[in-house]
mmCIF file of C-alpha atoms in Angstrom:
data_model
loop_
_atom_site.group_PDB
_atom_site.id
_atom_site.type_symbol
_atom_site.label_atom_id
_atom_site.label_comp_id
_atom_site.label_asym_id
_atom_site.label_seq_id
_atom_site.Cartn_x
_atom_site.Cartn_y
_atom_site.Cartn_z
ATOM 1 C CA MET A 1 -102.115 104.788 229.193
ATOM 2 C CA MET A 2 -99.805 106.185 226.531
ATOM 3 C CA LEU A 3 -96.761 105.576 228.758
ATOM 4 C CA ALA A 4 -97.729 101.932 229.252
ATOM 5 C CA ASN A 5 -97.954 101.388 225.475
ATOM 6 C CA VAL A 6 -94.526 102.905 224.956
ATOM 7 C CA ILE A 7 -92.942 100.684 227.642
ATOM 8 C CA PHE A 8 -94.556 97.573 226.164
ATOM 9 C CA ILE A 9 -93.316 98.404 222.665
ATOM 10 C CA PHE A 10 -89.726 98.933 223.804
ATOM 11 C CA MET A 11 -89.724 95.693 225.802
ATOM 12 C CA TRP A 12 -91.011 93.802 222.814
ATOM 13 C CA ILE A 13 -88.368 95.325 220.520
ATOM 14 C CA PHE A 14 -85.438 94.360 222.758
ATOM 15 C CA HIS A 15 -86.697 90.794 223.095
ATOM 16 C CA SER A 16 -87.285 90.409 219.350
ATOM 17 C CA TRP A 17 -84.922 88.060 217.480
ATOM 18 C CA ASP A 18 -84.812 90.402 214.447
ATOM 19 C CA VAL A 19 -84.518 93.869 215.934
ATOM 20 C CA GLY A 20 -83.110 95.415 212.787
ATOM 21 C CA VAL A 21 -86.020 94.431 210.604
ATOM 22 C CA LEU A 22 -88.557 95.419 213.226
ATOM 23 C CA CYS A 23 -87.023 98.803 213.835
ATOM 24 C CA ALA A 24 -87.004 99.538 210.133
ATOM 25 C CA ASP A 25 -90.767 99.100 210.114
ATOM 26 C CA LEU A 26 -91.456 101.198 213.204
ATOM 27 C CA PRO A 27 -93.100 104.550 212.579
ATOM 28 C CA GLU A 28 -92.070 107.570 214.514
ATOM 29 C CA THR A 29 -95.350 107.477 216.394
ATOM 30 C CA VAL A 30 -96.571 104.763 218.773
ATOM 31 C CA LEU A 31 -97.745 101.494 217.149
ATOM 32 C CA SER A 32 -101.368 100.576 217.510
ATOM 33 C CA THR A 33 -102.538 97.249 218.984
ATOM 34 C CA GLU A 34 -103.424 96.055 215.470
ATOM 35 C CA GLN A 35 -99.907 96.781 214.230
ATOM 36 C CA ILE A 36 -98.377 94.934 217.188
ATOM 37 C CA HIS A 37 -100.484 91.845 216.464
ATOM 38 C CA HIS A 38 -99.466 92.057 212.800
ATOM 39 C CA HIS A 39 -95.765 91.922 213.715
ATOM 40 C CA ILE A 40 -96.291 89.089 216.211
ATOM 41 C CA LYS A 41 -98.107 87.018 213.578
ATOM 42 C CA ARG A 42 -95.412 87.874 211.051
ATOM 43 C CA PHE A 43 -92.578 86.503 213.182
ATOM 44 C CA SER A 44 -94.288 83.523 214.828
ATOM 45 C CA GLY A 45 -95.900 82.084 211.665
ATOM 46 C CA LEU A 46 -99.489 81.104 210.930
ATOM 47 C CA TYR A 47 -99.601 78.416 213.663
ATOM 48 C CA THR A 48 -99.656 79.237 217.328
ATOM 49 C CA GLY A 49 -99.380 75.569 218.423
ATOM 50 C CA PRO A 50 -98.112 72.192 217.165
ATOM 51 C CA TYR A 51 -98.542 71.327 213.507
ATOM 52 C CA PHE A 52 -97.322 68.596 211.143
ATOM 53 C CA ASP A 53 -94.826 69.480 208.476
ATOM 54 C CA PRO A 54 -96.843 69.183 205.241
ATOM 55 C CA ALA A 55 -93.786 67.686 203.494
ATOM 56 C CA THR A 56 -93.824 64.603 205.752
ATOM 57 C CA THR A 57 -94.233 61.410 203.756
ATOM 58 C CA THR A 58 -97.342 59.244 203.965
ATOM 59 C CA ASN A 59 -95.874 56.073 202.423
ATOM 60 C CA ILE A 60 -92.798 54.033 203.331
ATOM 61 C CA THR A 61 -91.692 50.907 201.453
ATOM 62 C CA THR A 62 -89.219 48.504 203.014
ATOM 63 C CA GLN A 63 -88.002 44.965 202.509
ATOM 64 C CA LEU A 64 -88.742 41.947 204.651
ATOM 65 C CA GLY A 65 -86.063 41.478 207.313
ATOM 66 C CA THR A 66 -84.657 45.018 207.140
ATOM 67 C CA HIS A 67 -85.267 48.007 209.456
ATOM 68 C CA ALA A 68 -88.088 50.466 208.742
ATOM 69 C CA TYR A 69 -88.104 54.138 209.791
ATOM 70 C CA LEU A 70 -91.394 56.047 209.899
ATOM 71 C CA PRO A 71 -90.852 59.822 210.264
ATOM 72 C CA CYS A 72 -93.268 62.284 211.841
ATOM 73 C CA LYS A 73 -92.220 65.955 211.705
ATOM 74 C CA VAL A 74 -94.006 68.047 214.326
ATOM 75 C CA LYS A 75 -93.301 71.776 214.497
ATOM 76 C CA GLN A 76 -93.835 73.931 217.609
ATOM 77 C CA LEU A 77 -94.542 70.856 219.723
ATOM 78 C CA GLY A 78 -94.012 72.662 223.012
ATOM 79 C CA ASN A 79 -94.844 70.464 225.996
ATOM 80 C CA LYS A 80 -97.115 68.103 224.060
ATOM 81 C CA SER A 81 -96.444 64.368 223.691
ATOM 82 C CA VAL A 82 -96.085 62.326 220.515
ATOM 83 C CA SER A 83 -97.500 58.786 220.353
ATOM 84 C CA TRP A 84 -97.243 56.083 217.712
ATOM 85 C CA ILE A 85 -100.275 53.817 217.269
ATOM 86 C CA ARG A 86 -100.652 50.716 215.082
ATOM 87 C CA ARG A 87 -103.964 51.130 213.308
ATOM 88 C CA ARG A 88 -104.847 47.453 212.661
ATOM 89 C CA ASP A 89 -105.274 46.733 216.384
ATOM 90 C CA ALA A 90 -105.198 50.269 217.891
ATOM 91 C CA HIS A 91 -102.159 49.234 219.943
ATOM 92 C CA ILE A 92 -100.168 52.116 221.442
ATOM 93 C CA LEU A 93 -96.558 51.410 220.499
ATOM 94 C CA THR A 94 -94.715 54.388 221.987
ATOM 95 C CA VAL A 95 -95.317 57.645 223.839
ATOM 96 C CA ASP A 96 -92.411 60.017 223.366
ATOM 97 C CA ARG A 97 -89.339 57.846 224.053
ATOM 98 C CA TYR A 98 -91.196 55.206 226.084
ATOM 99 C CA THR A 99 -92.224 51.898 224.475
ATOM 100 C CA PHE A 100 -95.599 50.395 225.406
ATOM 101 C CA ILE A 101 -95.481 47.094 223.530
ATOM 102 C CA ALA A 102 -93.765 43.856 224.513
ATOM 103 C CA ASP A 103 -91.872 43.731 221.235
ATOM 104 C CA ASP A 104 -88.404 45.220 221.401
ATOM 105 C CA ARG A 105 -88.347 45.653 217.645
ATOM 106 C CA PHE A 106 -90.295 48.900 218.160
ATOM 107 C CA GLN A 107 -88.837 52.131 219.500
ATOM 108 C CA ALA A 108 -89.231 55.877 218.918
ATOM 109 C CA PHE A 109 -86.568 58.564 218.988
ATOM 110 C CA LEU A 110 -86.403 62.308 218.365
ATOM 111 C CA VAL A 111 -84.121 63.992 215.852
ATOM 112 C CA GLU A 112 -84.148 67.471 217.374
ATOM 113 C CA ALA A 113 -82.483 69.178 214.425
ATOM 114 C CA THR A 114 -85.501 68.376 212.235
ATOM 115 C CA ASP A 115 -88.249 68.142 214.901
ATOM 116 C CA THR A 116 -88.849 64.564 213.744
ATOM 117 C CA TRP A 117 -90.212 61.777 215.913
ATOM 118 C CA THR A 118 -89.245 58.551 214.148
ATOM 119 C CA LEU A 119 -90.724 55.113 214.779
ATOM 120 C CA GLN A 120 -88.152 52.382 214.171
ATOM 121 C CA ILE A 121 -89.249 48.801 213.407
ATOM 122 C CA LYS A 122 -86.359 46.333 213.393
ATOM 123 C CA TYR A 123 -86.284 43.169 211.286
ATOM 124 C CA VAL A 124 -89.564 43.934 209.566
ATOM 125 C CA GLN A 125 -91.996 41.054 209.166
ATOM 126 C CA ALA A 126 -94.734 40.711 206.558
ATOM 127 C CA ARG A 127 -97.420 41.270 209.215
ATOM 128 C CA ASP A 128 -95.896 44.672 210.086
ATOM 129 C CA GLY A 129 -97.314 46.112 206.898
ATOM 130 C CA GLY A 130 -100.221 48.535 207.267
ATOM 131 C CA GLN A 131 -101.083 51.977 208.574
ATOM 132 C CA TYR A 132 -99.474 53.722 211.556
ATOM 133 C CA GLU A 133 -100.686 56.857 213.326
ATOM 134 C CA CYS A 134 -98.464 59.604 214.708
ATOM 135 C CA GLN A 135 -100.608 61.378 217.309
ATOM 136 C CA VAL A 136 -99.984 64.640 219.172
ATOM 137 C CA SER A 137 -101.626 65.140 222.583
ATOM 138 C CA THR A 138 -103.502 68.326 221.727
ATOM 139 C CA GLU A 139 -107.209 68.812 222.329
ATOM 140 C CA PRO A 140 -108.621 67.620 220.033
ATOM 141 C CA LYS A 141 -105.888 65.114 219.100
ATOM 142 C CA MET A 142 -103.850 65.713 215.958
ATOM 143 C CA SER A 143 -102.889 62.740 213.776
ATOM 144 C CA HIS A 144 -100.640 62.021 210.822
ATOM 145 C CA PHE A 145 -100.921 58.630 209.083
ATOM 146 C CA ILE A 146 -98.145 56.671 207.378
ATOM 147 C CA THR A 147 -98.618 53.440 205.428
ATOM 148 C CA LEU A 148 -95.823 50.858 205.650
ATOM 149 C CA ASN A 149 -95.485 48.605 202.608
ATOM 150 C CA VAL A 150 -93.437 45.422 203.107
ATOM 151 C CA VAL A 151 -91.846 43.879 200.024
ATOM 152 C CA VAL A 152 -91.252 40.126 200.306
ATOM 153 C CA PRO A 153 -88.457 38.946 197.965
ATOM 154 C CA LYS A 154 -88.810 35.631 196.141
ATOM 155 C CA VAL A 155 -86.061 33.024 196.666
ATOM 156 C CA GLU A 156 -85.676 30.008 194.357
ATOM 157 C CA ILE A 157 -83.019 27.672 192.958
ATOM 158 C CA LEU A 158 -83.317 27.412 189.185
ATOM 159 C CA GLY A 159 -84.285 24.064 187.731
ATOM 160 C CA GLU A 160 -86.258 21.087 189.000
ATOM 161 C CA ALA A 161 -86.605 20.055 192.626
ATOM 162 C CA ASP A 162 -84.478 16.964 191.780
ATOM 163 C CA ILE A 163 -81.375 17.476 189.666
ATOM 164 C CA TYR A 164 -79.602 14.496 188.042
ATOM 165 C CA VAL A 165 -76.043 14.791 186.751
ATOM 166 C CA LYS A 166 -73.336 12.373 185.628
ATOM 167 C CA ALA A 167 -70.321 11.798 187.820
ATOM 168 C CA GLY A 168 -67.400 13.962 186.724
ATOM 169 C CA SER A 169 -69.562 16.748 185.303
ATOM 170 C CA THR A 170 -69.646 20.393 186.443
ATOM 171 C CA VAL A 171 -72.774 21.457 188.362
ATOM 172 C CA HIS A 172 -74.020 25.041 188.712
ATOM 173 C CA LEU A 173 -76.691 25.637 191.382
ATOM 174 C CA LYS A 174 -78.123 29.139 191.011
ATOM 175 C CA CYS A 175 -80.043 30.731 193.892
ATOM 176 C CA VAL A 176 -82.024 33.658 192.445
ATOM 177 C CA ILE A 177 -83.492 36.354 194.712
ATOM 178 C CA THR A 178 -85.949 38.661 192.959
ATOM 179 C CA GLN A 179 -88.069 41.644 194.074
ATOM 180 C CA SER A 180 -85.240 42.540 196.443
ATOM 181 C CA LEU A 181 -84.892 46.246 197.273
ATOM 182 C CA GLU A 182 -81.596 45.594 199.032
ATOM 183 C CA GLU A 183 -78.861 43.116 198.248
ATOM 184 C CA PRO A 184 -78.669 40.471 200.991
ATOM 185 C CA ALA A 185 -75.670 40.805 203.282
ATOM 186 C CA TYR A 186 -74.791 37.187 202.539
ATOM 187 C CA ILE A 187 -76.033 33.945 200.967
ATOM 188 C CA PHE A 188 -75.085 30.798 202.879
ATOM 189 C CA TRP A 189 -75.122 27.350 201.250
ATOM 190 C CA TYR A 190 -75.827 24.133 203.147
ATOM 191 C CA HIS A 191 -75.251 20.500 202.104
ATOM 192 C CA ASP A 192 -77.452 18.057 204.032
ATOM 193 C CA GLY A 193 -77.808 20.623 206.826
ATOM 194 C CA ALA A 194 -74.086 21.400 207.167
ATOM 195 C CA ARG A 195 -72.885 24.785 205.984
ATOM 196 C CA VAL A 196 -70.501 24.669 203.035
ATOM 197 C CA LEU A 197 -67.459 26.366 204.587
ATOM 198 C CA ASP A 198 -64.101 24.644 204.252
ATOM 199 C CA TYR A 199 -64.140 23.740 200.594
ATOM 200 C CA VAL A 200 -61.292 23.373 198.115
ATOM 201 C CA ARG A 201 -61.466 25.983 195.358
ATOM 202 C CA THR A 202 -60.642 23.403 192.713
ATOM 203 C CA GLU A 203 -63.690 21.368 193.770
ATOM 204 C CA ILE A 204 -66.320 23.959 194.797
ATOM 205 C CA ASP A 205 -66.734 27.686 194.205
ATOM 206 C CA ILE A 206 -69.311 30.143 195.607
ATOM 207 C CA LYS A 207 -70.099 33.549 194.097
ATOM 208 C CA THR A 208 -72.726 36.263 194.617
ATOM 209 C CA GLU A 209 -73.698 38.822 191.980
ATOM 210 C CA ARG A 210 -76.176 41.706 191.893
ATOM 211 C CA VAL A 211 -78.127 41.671 188.634
ATOM 212 C CA GLY A 212 -80.242 44.734 187.950
ATOM 213 C CA SER A 213 -81.891 46.842 190.618
ATOM 214 C CA ASP A 214 -83.867 44.123 192.396
ATOM 215 C CA THR A 215 -82.209 40.772 191.655
ATOM 216 C CA THR A 216 -79.299 38.919 193.293
ATOM 217 C CA VAL A 217 -77.873 35.604 192.092
ATOM 218 C CA GLY A 218 -75.827 33.298 194.303
ATOM 219 C CA THR A 219 -74.024 30.479 192.450
ATOM 220 C CA LEU A 220 -72.593 27.276 193.905
ATOM 221 C CA THR A 221 -70.356 25.485 191.394
ATOM 222 C CA ILE A 222 -69.230 21.881 191.879
ATOM 223 C CA TYR A 223 -66.368 20.783 189.647
ATOM 224 C CA GLU A 224 -66.142 17.067 188.698
ATOM 225 C CA ALA A 225 -69.133 16.065 190.816
ATOM 226 C CA GLN A 226 -68.829 12.831 192.790
ATOM 227 C CA ARG A 227 -71.305 10.610 194.617
ATOM 228 C CA LYS A 228 -70.377 12.316 197.876
ATOM 229 C CA ASN A 229 -71.837 15.543 196.448
ATOM 230 C CA SER A 230 -75.308 14.009 196.236
ATOM 231 C CA GLY A 231 -77.883 15.254 198.734
ATOM 232 C CA ASN A 232 -79.897 18.292 199.719
ATOM 233 C CA PHE A 233 -78.489 21.713 198.845
ATOM 234 C CA THR A 234 -80.040 24.811 200.456
ATOM 235 C CA CYS A 235 -79.356 28.485 199.843
ATOM 236 C CA GLN A 236 -80.133 30.809 202.761
ATOM 237 C CA PRO A 237 -80.001 34.579 202.111
ATOM 238 C CA SER A 238 -79.754 36.885 205.114
ATOM 239 C CA ASN A 239 -83.142 37.639 206.729
ATOM 240 C CA LEU A 240 -85.062 35.810 203.978
ATOM 241 C CA ASP A 241 -86.623 32.420 203.319
ATOM 242 C CA SER A 242 -84.480 29.569 202.004
ATOM 243 C CA ALA A 243 -84.723 27.387 198.874
ATOM 244 C CA SER A 244 -83.582 23.770 198.399
ATOM 245 C CA VAL A 245 -82.938 21.144 195.722
ATOM 246 C CA LEU A 246 -81.904 17.475 195.740
ATOM 247 C CA LEU A 247 -78.770 16.715 193.739
ATOM 248 C CA HIS A 248 -78.238 13.172 192.432
ATOM 249 C CA VAL A 249 -74.800 12.311 191.052
ATOM 250 C CA LEU A 250 -75.101 9.159 188.911
ATOM 251 C CA ASN A 251 -72.428 6.591 188.056
ATOM 252 C CA GLY A 252 -74.094 5.282 184.905
ATOM 253 C CA GLU A 253 -77.503 4.604 186.516
ATOM 254 C CA HIS A 254 -80.667 5.729 184.807
ATOM 255 C CA PRO A 255 -82.464 8.483 186.773
ATOM 256 C CA ALA A 256 -85.692 6.428 186.778
ATOM 257 C CA ALA A 257 -83.933 3.648 188.678
ATOM 258 C CA MET A 258 -83.004 6.032 191.466
ATOM 259 C CA GLN A 259 -86.478 7.550 191.567
ATOM 260 C CA ARG A 260 -88.071 4.101 191.924
ATOM 261 C CA GLY A 261 -85.850 2.903 194.754
ATOM 262 C CA LYS A 262 -86.145 -0.351 196.647
ATOM 263 C CA ASN A 263 -89.758 0.102 197.701
ATOM 264 C CA SER A 264 -91.171 0.551 194.222
ATOM 265 C CA ALA A 265 -93.193 -2.251 192.682
ATOM 266 C CA SER A 266 -91.402 -4.364 190.058
ATOM 267 C CA PRO A 267 -93.081 -4.997 186.692
ATOM 268 C CA ILE A 268 -94.732 -8.394 186.156
ATOM 269 C CA PRO A 269 -92.422 -10.716 184.188
ATOM 270 C CA GLY A 270 -93.556 -11.320 180.606
ATOM 271 C CA ARG A 271 -93.829 -15.090 180.979
ATOM 272 C CA TRP A 272 -96.396 -14.698 183.731
ATOM 273 C CA TRP A 273 -98.507 -12.223 181.861
ATOM 274 C CA GLY A 274 -100.079 -14.622 179.300
ATOM 275 C CA PRO A 275 -101.625 -17.138 181.755
ATOM 276 C CA LEU A 276 -102.620 -14.405 184.160
ATOM 277 C CA SER A 277 -104.367 -12.330 181.505
ATOM 278 C CA ALA A 278 -106.165 -15.447 180.254
ATOM 279 C CA GLY A 279 -107.428 -16.175 183.762
ATOM 280 C CA LEU A 280 -108.581 -12.581 184.213
ATOM 281 C CA GLY A 281 -110.416 -12.698 180.860
ATOM 282 C CA LEU A 282 -112.159 -15.942 181.758
ATOM 283 C CA SER A 283 -113.212 -14.596 185.142
ATOM 284 C CA ALA A 284 -115.398 -12.010 183.462
ATOM 285 C CA CYS A 285 -117.700 -14.783 182.281
ATOM 286 C CA LEU A 286 -118.024 -16.663 185.578
ATOM 287 C CA ARG A 287 -119.577 -16.130 188.960
ATOM 288 C CA PRO A 288 -117.292 -14.345 191.428
ATOM 289 C CA ARG A 289 -116.389 -17.459 193.496
ATOM 290 C CA THR A 290 -115.850 -19.600 190.409
ATOM 291 C CA ALA A 291 -113.876 -16.793 188.717
ATOM 292 C CA ALA A 292 -111.485 -16.532 191.657
ATOM 293 C CA ALA A 293 -110.836 -20.258 191.577
ATOM 294 C CA ALA A 294 -110.231 -20.161 187.814
ATOM 295 C CA VAL A 295 -107.648 -17.367 188.120
ATOM 296 C CA LEU A 296 -105.866 -19.287 190.885
ATOM 297 C CA VAL A 297 -105.757 -22.550 188.949
ATOM 298 C CA ILE A 298 -104.543 -20.933 185.727
ATOM 299 C CA GLY A 299 -101.937 -18.951 187.650
ATOM 300 C CA ILE A 300 -100.524 -22.118 189.260
ATOM 301 C CA ALA A 301 -100.487 -23.855 185.928
ATOM 302 C CA GLY A 302 -98.565 -21.007 184.384
ATOM 303 C CA HIS A 303 -96.041 -21.126 187.183
ATOM 304 C CA ILE A 304 -95.470 -24.878 186.639
ATOM 305 C CA LEU A 305 -95.139 -24.518 182.893
ATOM 306 C CA PHE A 306 -92.717 -21.537 182.888
ATOM 307 C CA THR A 307 -90.412 -22.466 185.784
#
């Protein structure tokens, strides 16, 4: 029995990854079973199976339209599998590197250097927000939960929905994007559905500027505006909603005239108003049929007198 213990101890020593440290602790006599277990526990850690790294985050915040990465650090995984599950509908998204949802925006990959299984969600949508479960196939199952917060930036063009300017003036259309964690890759401008591309610098200028930590301003400047510049202008940031305004370039017209248009009702001429109001006043004292006839007669009389 003593010989068997000695052989076991020597085999364990030569297979140890830190022989020097172990040998320094060895007594001259044979180690007991309790001492052997102490050294095994010392070098293998407190966990004998898979466990989640306690430093793994539980909250991820990302912006609408960008890519989200949800990390799950699993130590000593061994031959166990890692699954990602969407909590709102209990849908299994991935198992190891295999995807089990008909949405190619989702995929999982392993970063071996950090023992991290990461769920990637491309082009995040508002409905992707919520809780996700990283599950290890132990018995019972082990789970780590991460909440994804989706920030939706606000896009607007400063000013009224209809902008009126005089011909020959300089127009500045400012597209302001707020609550934006990341600066958009681009801001495209459209005039009546056509992208503003081939423009002369002396007539139109486009600039984009980051203001503060969460705001981007795109400016479209029109020098010496002309009637041809009238129409719908839309700013379209990358992966975000758009905003639009109607620009009216006036050649001396009053804005109210343009707002009324051809289909608006014209005011009643002043010369008609006296006889008509008299007929309407008289009708209040008569029976309905008689009142209608009175209004008609007085109206015709007014027409004859004032034409």
